[in-house]
mmCIF file of C-alpha atoms in Angstrom:
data_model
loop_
_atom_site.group_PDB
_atom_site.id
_atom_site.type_symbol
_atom_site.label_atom_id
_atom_site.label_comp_id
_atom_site.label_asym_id
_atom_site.label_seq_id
_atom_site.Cartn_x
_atom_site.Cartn_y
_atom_site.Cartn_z
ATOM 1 C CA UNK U 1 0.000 0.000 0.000
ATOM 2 C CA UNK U 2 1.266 3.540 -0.897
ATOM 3 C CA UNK U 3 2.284 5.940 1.818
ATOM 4 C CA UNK U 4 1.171 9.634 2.047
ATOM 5 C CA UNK U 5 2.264 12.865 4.268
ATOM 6 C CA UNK U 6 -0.236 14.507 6.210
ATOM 7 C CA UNK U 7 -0.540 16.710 2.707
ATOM 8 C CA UNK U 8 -1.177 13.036 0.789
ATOM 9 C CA UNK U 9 1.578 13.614 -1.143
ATOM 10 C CA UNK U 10 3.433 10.713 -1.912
ATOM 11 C CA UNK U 11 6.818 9.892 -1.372
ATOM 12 C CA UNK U 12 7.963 10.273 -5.388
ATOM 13 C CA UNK U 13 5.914 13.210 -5.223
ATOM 14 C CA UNK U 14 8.142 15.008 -2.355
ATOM 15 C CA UNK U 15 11.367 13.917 -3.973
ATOM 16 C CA UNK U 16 10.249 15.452 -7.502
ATOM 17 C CA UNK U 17 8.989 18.753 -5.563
ATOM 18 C CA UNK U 18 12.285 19.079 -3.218
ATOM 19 C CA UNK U 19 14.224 18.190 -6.636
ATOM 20 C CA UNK U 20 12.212 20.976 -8.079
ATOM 21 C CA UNK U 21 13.392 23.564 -5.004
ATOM 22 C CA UNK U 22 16.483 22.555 -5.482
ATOM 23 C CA UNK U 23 16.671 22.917 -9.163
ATOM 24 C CA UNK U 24 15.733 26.330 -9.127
ATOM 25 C CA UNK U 25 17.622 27.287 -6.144
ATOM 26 C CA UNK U 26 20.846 26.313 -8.164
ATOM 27 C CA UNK U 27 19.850 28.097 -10.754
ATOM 28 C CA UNK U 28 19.237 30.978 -9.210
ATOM 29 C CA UNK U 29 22.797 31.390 -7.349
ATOM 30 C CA UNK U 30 24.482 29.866 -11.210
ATOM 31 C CA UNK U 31 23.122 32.424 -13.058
ATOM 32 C CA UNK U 32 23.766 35.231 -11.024
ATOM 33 C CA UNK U 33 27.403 33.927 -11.188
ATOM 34 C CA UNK U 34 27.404 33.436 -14.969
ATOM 35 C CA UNK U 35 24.245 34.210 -16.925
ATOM 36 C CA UNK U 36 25.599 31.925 -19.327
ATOM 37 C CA UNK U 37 25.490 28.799 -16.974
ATOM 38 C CA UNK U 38 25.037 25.762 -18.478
ATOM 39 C CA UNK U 39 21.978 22.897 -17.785
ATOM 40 C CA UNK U 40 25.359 20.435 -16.992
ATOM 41 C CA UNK U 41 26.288 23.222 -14.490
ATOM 42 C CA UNK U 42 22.830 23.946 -12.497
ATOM 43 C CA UNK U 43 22.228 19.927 -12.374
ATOM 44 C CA UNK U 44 25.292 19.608 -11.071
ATOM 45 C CA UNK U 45 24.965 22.479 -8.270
ATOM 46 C CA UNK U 46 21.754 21.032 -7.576
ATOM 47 C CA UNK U 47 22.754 17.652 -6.900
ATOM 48 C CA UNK U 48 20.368 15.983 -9.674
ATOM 49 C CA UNK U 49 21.147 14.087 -13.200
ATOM 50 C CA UNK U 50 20.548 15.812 -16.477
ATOM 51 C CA UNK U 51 17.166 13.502 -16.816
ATOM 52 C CA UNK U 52 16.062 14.726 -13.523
ATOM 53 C CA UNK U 53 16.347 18.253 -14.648
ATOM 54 C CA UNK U 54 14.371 17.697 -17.610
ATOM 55 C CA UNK U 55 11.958 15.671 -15.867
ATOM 56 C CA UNK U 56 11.318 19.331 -14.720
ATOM 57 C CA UNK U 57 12.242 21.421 -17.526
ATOM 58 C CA UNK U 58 12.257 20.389 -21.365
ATOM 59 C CA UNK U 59 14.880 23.010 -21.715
ATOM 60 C CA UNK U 60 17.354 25.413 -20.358
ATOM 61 C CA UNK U 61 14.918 28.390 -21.529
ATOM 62 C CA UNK U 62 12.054 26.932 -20.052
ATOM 63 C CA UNK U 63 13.812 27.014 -16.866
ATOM 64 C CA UNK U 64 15.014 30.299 -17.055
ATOM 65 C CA UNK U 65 11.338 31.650 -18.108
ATOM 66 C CA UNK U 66 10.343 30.180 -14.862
ATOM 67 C CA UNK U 67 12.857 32.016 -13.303
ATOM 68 C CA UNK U 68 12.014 35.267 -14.951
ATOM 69 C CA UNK U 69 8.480 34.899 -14.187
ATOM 70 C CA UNK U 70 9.155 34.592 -10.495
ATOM 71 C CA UNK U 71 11.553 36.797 -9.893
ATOM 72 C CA UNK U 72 8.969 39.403 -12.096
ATOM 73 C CA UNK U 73 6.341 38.803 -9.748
ATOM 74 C CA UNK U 74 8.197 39.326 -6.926
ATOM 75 C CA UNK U 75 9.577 42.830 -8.230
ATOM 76 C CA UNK U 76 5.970 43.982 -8.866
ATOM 77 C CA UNK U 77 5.372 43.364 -5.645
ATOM 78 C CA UNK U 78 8.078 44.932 -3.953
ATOM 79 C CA UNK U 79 7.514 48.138 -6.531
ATOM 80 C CA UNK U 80 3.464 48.363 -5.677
ATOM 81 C CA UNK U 81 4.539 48.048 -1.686
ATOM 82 C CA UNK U 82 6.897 50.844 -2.053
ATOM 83 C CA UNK U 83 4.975 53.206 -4.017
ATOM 84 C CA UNK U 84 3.187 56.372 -2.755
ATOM 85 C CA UNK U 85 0.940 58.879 -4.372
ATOM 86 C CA UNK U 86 2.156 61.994 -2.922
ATOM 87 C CA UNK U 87 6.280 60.727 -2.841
ATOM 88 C CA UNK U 88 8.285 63.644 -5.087
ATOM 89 C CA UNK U 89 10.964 62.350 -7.243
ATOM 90 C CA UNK U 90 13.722 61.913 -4.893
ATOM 91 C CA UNK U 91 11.496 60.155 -2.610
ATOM 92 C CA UNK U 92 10.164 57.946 -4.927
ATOM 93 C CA UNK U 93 13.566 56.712 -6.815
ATOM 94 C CA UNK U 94 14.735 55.806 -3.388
ATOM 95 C CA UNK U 95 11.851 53.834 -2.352
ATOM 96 C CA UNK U 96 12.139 52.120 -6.071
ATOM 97 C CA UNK U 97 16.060 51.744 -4.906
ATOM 98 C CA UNK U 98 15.276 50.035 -1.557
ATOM 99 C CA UNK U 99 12.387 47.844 -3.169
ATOM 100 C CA UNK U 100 14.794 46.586 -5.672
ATOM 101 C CA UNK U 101 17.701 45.926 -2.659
ATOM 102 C CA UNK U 102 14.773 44.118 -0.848
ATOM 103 C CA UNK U 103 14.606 41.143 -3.622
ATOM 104 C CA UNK U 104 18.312 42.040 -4.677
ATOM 105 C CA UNK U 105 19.287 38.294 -5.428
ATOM 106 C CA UNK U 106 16.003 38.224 -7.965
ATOM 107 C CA UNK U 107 16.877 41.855 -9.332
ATOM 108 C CA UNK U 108 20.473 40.771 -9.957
ATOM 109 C CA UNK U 109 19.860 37.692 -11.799
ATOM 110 C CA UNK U 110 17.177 39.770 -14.027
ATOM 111 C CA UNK U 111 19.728 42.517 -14.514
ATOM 112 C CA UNK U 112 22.655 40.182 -15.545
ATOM 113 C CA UNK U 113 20.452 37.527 -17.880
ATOM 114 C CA UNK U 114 18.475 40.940 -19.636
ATOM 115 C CA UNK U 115 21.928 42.169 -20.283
ATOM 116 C CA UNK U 116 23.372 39.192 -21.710
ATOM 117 C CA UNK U 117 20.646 38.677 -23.535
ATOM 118 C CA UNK U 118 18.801 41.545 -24.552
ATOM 119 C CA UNK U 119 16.858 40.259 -27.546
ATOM 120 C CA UNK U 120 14.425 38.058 -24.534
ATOM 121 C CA UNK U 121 11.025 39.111 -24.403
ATOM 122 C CA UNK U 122 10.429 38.060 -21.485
ATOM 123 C CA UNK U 123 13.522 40.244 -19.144
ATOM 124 C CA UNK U 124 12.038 43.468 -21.756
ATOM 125 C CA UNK U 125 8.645 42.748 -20.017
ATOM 126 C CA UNK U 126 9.463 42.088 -16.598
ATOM 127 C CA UNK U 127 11.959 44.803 -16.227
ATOM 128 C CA UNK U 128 9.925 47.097 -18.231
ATOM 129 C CA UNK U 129 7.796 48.666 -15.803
ATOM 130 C CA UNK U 130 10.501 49.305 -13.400
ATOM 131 C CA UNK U 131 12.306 51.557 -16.232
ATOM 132 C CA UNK U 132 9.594 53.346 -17.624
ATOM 133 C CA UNK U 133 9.049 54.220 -13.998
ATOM 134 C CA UNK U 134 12.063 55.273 -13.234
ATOM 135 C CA UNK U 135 12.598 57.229 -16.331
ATOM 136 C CA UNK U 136 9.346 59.226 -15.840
ATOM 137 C CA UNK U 137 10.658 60.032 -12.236
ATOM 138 C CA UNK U 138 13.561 61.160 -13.663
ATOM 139 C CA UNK U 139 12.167 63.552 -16.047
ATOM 140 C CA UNK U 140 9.637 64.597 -13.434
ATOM 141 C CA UNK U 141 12.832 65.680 -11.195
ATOM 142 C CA UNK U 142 14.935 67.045 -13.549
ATOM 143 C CA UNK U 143 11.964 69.224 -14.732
ATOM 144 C CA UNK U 144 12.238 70.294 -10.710
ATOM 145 C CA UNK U 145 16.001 70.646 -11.116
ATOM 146 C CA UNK U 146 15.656 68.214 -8.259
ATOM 147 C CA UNK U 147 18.117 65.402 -10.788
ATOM 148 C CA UNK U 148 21.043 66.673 -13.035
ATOM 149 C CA UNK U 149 19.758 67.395 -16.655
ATOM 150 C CA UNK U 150 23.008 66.835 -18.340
ATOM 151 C CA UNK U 151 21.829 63.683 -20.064
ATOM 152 C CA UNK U 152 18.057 62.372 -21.382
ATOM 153 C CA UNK U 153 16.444 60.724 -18.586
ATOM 154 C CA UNK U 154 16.566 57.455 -20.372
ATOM 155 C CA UNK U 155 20.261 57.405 -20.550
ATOM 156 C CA UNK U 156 20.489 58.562 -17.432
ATOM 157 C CA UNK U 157 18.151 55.788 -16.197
ATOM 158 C CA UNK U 158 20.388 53.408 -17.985
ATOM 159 C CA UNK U 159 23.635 54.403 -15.844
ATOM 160 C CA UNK U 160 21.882 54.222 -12.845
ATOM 161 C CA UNK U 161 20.599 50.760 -13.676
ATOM 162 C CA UNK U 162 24.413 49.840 -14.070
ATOM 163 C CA UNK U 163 25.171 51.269 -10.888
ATOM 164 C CA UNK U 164 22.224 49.385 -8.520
ATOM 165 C CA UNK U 165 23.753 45.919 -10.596
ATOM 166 C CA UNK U 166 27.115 46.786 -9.749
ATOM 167 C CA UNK U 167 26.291 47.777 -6.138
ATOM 168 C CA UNK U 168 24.359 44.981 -5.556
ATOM 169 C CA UNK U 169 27.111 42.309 -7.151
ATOM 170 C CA UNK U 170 29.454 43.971 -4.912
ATOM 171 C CA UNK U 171 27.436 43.700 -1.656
ATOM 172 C CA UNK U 172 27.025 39.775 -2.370
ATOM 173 C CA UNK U 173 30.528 39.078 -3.357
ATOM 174 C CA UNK U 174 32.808 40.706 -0.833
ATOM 175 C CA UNK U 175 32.559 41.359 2.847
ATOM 176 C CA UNK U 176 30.884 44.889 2.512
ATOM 177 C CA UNK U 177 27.669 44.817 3.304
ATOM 178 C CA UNK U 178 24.623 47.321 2.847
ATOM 179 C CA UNK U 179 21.775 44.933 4.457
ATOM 180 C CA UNK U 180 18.923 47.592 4.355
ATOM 181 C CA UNK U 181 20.062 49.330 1.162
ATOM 182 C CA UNK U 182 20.912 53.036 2.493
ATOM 183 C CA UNK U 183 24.345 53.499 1.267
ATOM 184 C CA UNK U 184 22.980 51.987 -2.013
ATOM 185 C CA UNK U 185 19.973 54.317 -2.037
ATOM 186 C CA UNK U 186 22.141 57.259 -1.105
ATOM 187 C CA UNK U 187 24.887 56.382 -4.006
ATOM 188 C CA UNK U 188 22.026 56.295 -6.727
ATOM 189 C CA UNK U 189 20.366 59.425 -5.654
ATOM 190 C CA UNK U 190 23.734 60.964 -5.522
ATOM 191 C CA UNK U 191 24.650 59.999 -9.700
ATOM 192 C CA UNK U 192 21.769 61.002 -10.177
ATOM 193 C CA UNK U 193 22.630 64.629 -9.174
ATOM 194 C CA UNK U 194 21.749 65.098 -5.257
ATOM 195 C CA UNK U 195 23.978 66.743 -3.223
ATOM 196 C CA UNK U 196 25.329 63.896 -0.652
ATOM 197 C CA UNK U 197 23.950 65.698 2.167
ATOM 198 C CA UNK U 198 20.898 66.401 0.800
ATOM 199 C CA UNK U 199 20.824 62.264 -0.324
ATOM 200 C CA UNK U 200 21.847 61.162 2.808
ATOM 201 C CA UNK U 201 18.703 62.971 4.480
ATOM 202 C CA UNK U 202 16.611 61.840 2.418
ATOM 203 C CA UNK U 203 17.369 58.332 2.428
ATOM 204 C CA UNK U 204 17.370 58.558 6.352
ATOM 205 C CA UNK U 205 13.502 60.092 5.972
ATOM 206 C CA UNK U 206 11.920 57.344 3.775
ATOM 207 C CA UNK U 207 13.936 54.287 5.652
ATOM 208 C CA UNK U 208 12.266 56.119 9.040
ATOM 209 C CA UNK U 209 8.735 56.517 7.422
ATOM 210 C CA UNK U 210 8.915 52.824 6.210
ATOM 211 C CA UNK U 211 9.849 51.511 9.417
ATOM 212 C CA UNK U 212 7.085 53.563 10.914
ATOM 213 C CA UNK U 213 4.751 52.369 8.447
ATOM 214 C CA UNK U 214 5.773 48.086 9.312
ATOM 215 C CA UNK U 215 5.958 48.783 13.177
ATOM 216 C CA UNK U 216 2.313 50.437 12.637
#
């Protein structure tokens, strides 16, 4: 007689969903060490045979669509949490800055595959939102000589973007650390054409409000 969990999941049905978690959990820390990482590379992190993985996935892109999807939703949600009506520009871009540190590991795996490959539908999508945001706070502060105006706010949107990755593939791969995001926050406003004081303050205000806001 087959067995079941309190869930009445079977025992082949556990292994296939923990090999499943652990699948994706490989691929999640190979990719955002080489986008290019092979399927050889993330079955072998994971601990599973090629056939296992494909048991799973029929390919390496349908894995990494499930990845994209995932780490998309999460994004949204972090975005739509941090967003406020009444925020100016400086105030929003650094609550869009602290919402992407939040979900950093699924921002810098986006970052690095949409760069690597930039003809993929599906990073354009997901990250989509998230730029056209930015870029219309951008243009909304340097209209309020709030940002520098010395480039379009779509380049400039672009640099920045290069900056978070860079900040955040620093803060996983060496001992300095930036757990809530401030120093990030404070570095992006600051490229973007805030005065460091004026950065640092206003970094300081939002991270308050928001803790205000959880404790509440």
């Amino acid at each position: 007689m087959q067995t079941t969990d309190a869930l009445g999941r079977t025992p082949q049905r556990r292994n296939a969903q923990s090999n499943r978690r652990r699948i994706l959990a490989a691929a999640r820390q190979s990719l955002r060490e080489d986008p290019d990482a092979s399927v050889d590379v993330i079955a072998e992190a994971a601990g599973v045979a090629r056939r296992t993985f494909y048991g799973h996935f029929p390919s390496r892109h349908a894995l990494i669509a499930d990845l994209t999807s995932e780490a998309g939703v999460e994004l949204r949600q972090a975005f739509a949490a941090a967003r406020t009506p009444v925020a100016g520009p400086a105030e929003a871009l650094t609550r869009m800055v602290l919402a992407a540190w939040a979900v950093g590991d699924q921002y810098r795996m986006l970052i690095a595959l949409g760069r690597r490959h930039p003809g993929e539908d599906a990073f354009r999508a997901t990250l989509a939102p998230a730029r056209e945001e930015a870029v219309a706070n951008l243009r909304r502060g340097q209209r309020e000589g709030v940002f520098a105006d010395h480039l379009p706010a779509p380049v400039l949107a672009q640099a920045l973007e290069a900056l978070m990755l860079a900040l955040a593939e620093e803060s996983a791969a060496c001992p300095w650390e930036d757990a809530t995001g401030e120093a990030a926050a404070t570095t992006f406003l600051v490229a973007a054409g805030v005065a460091p004081r004026a950065a640092a303050l206003q970094v300081q205000d939002v991270v308050r409000r928001i803790r205000a806001a959880g404790a509440g």
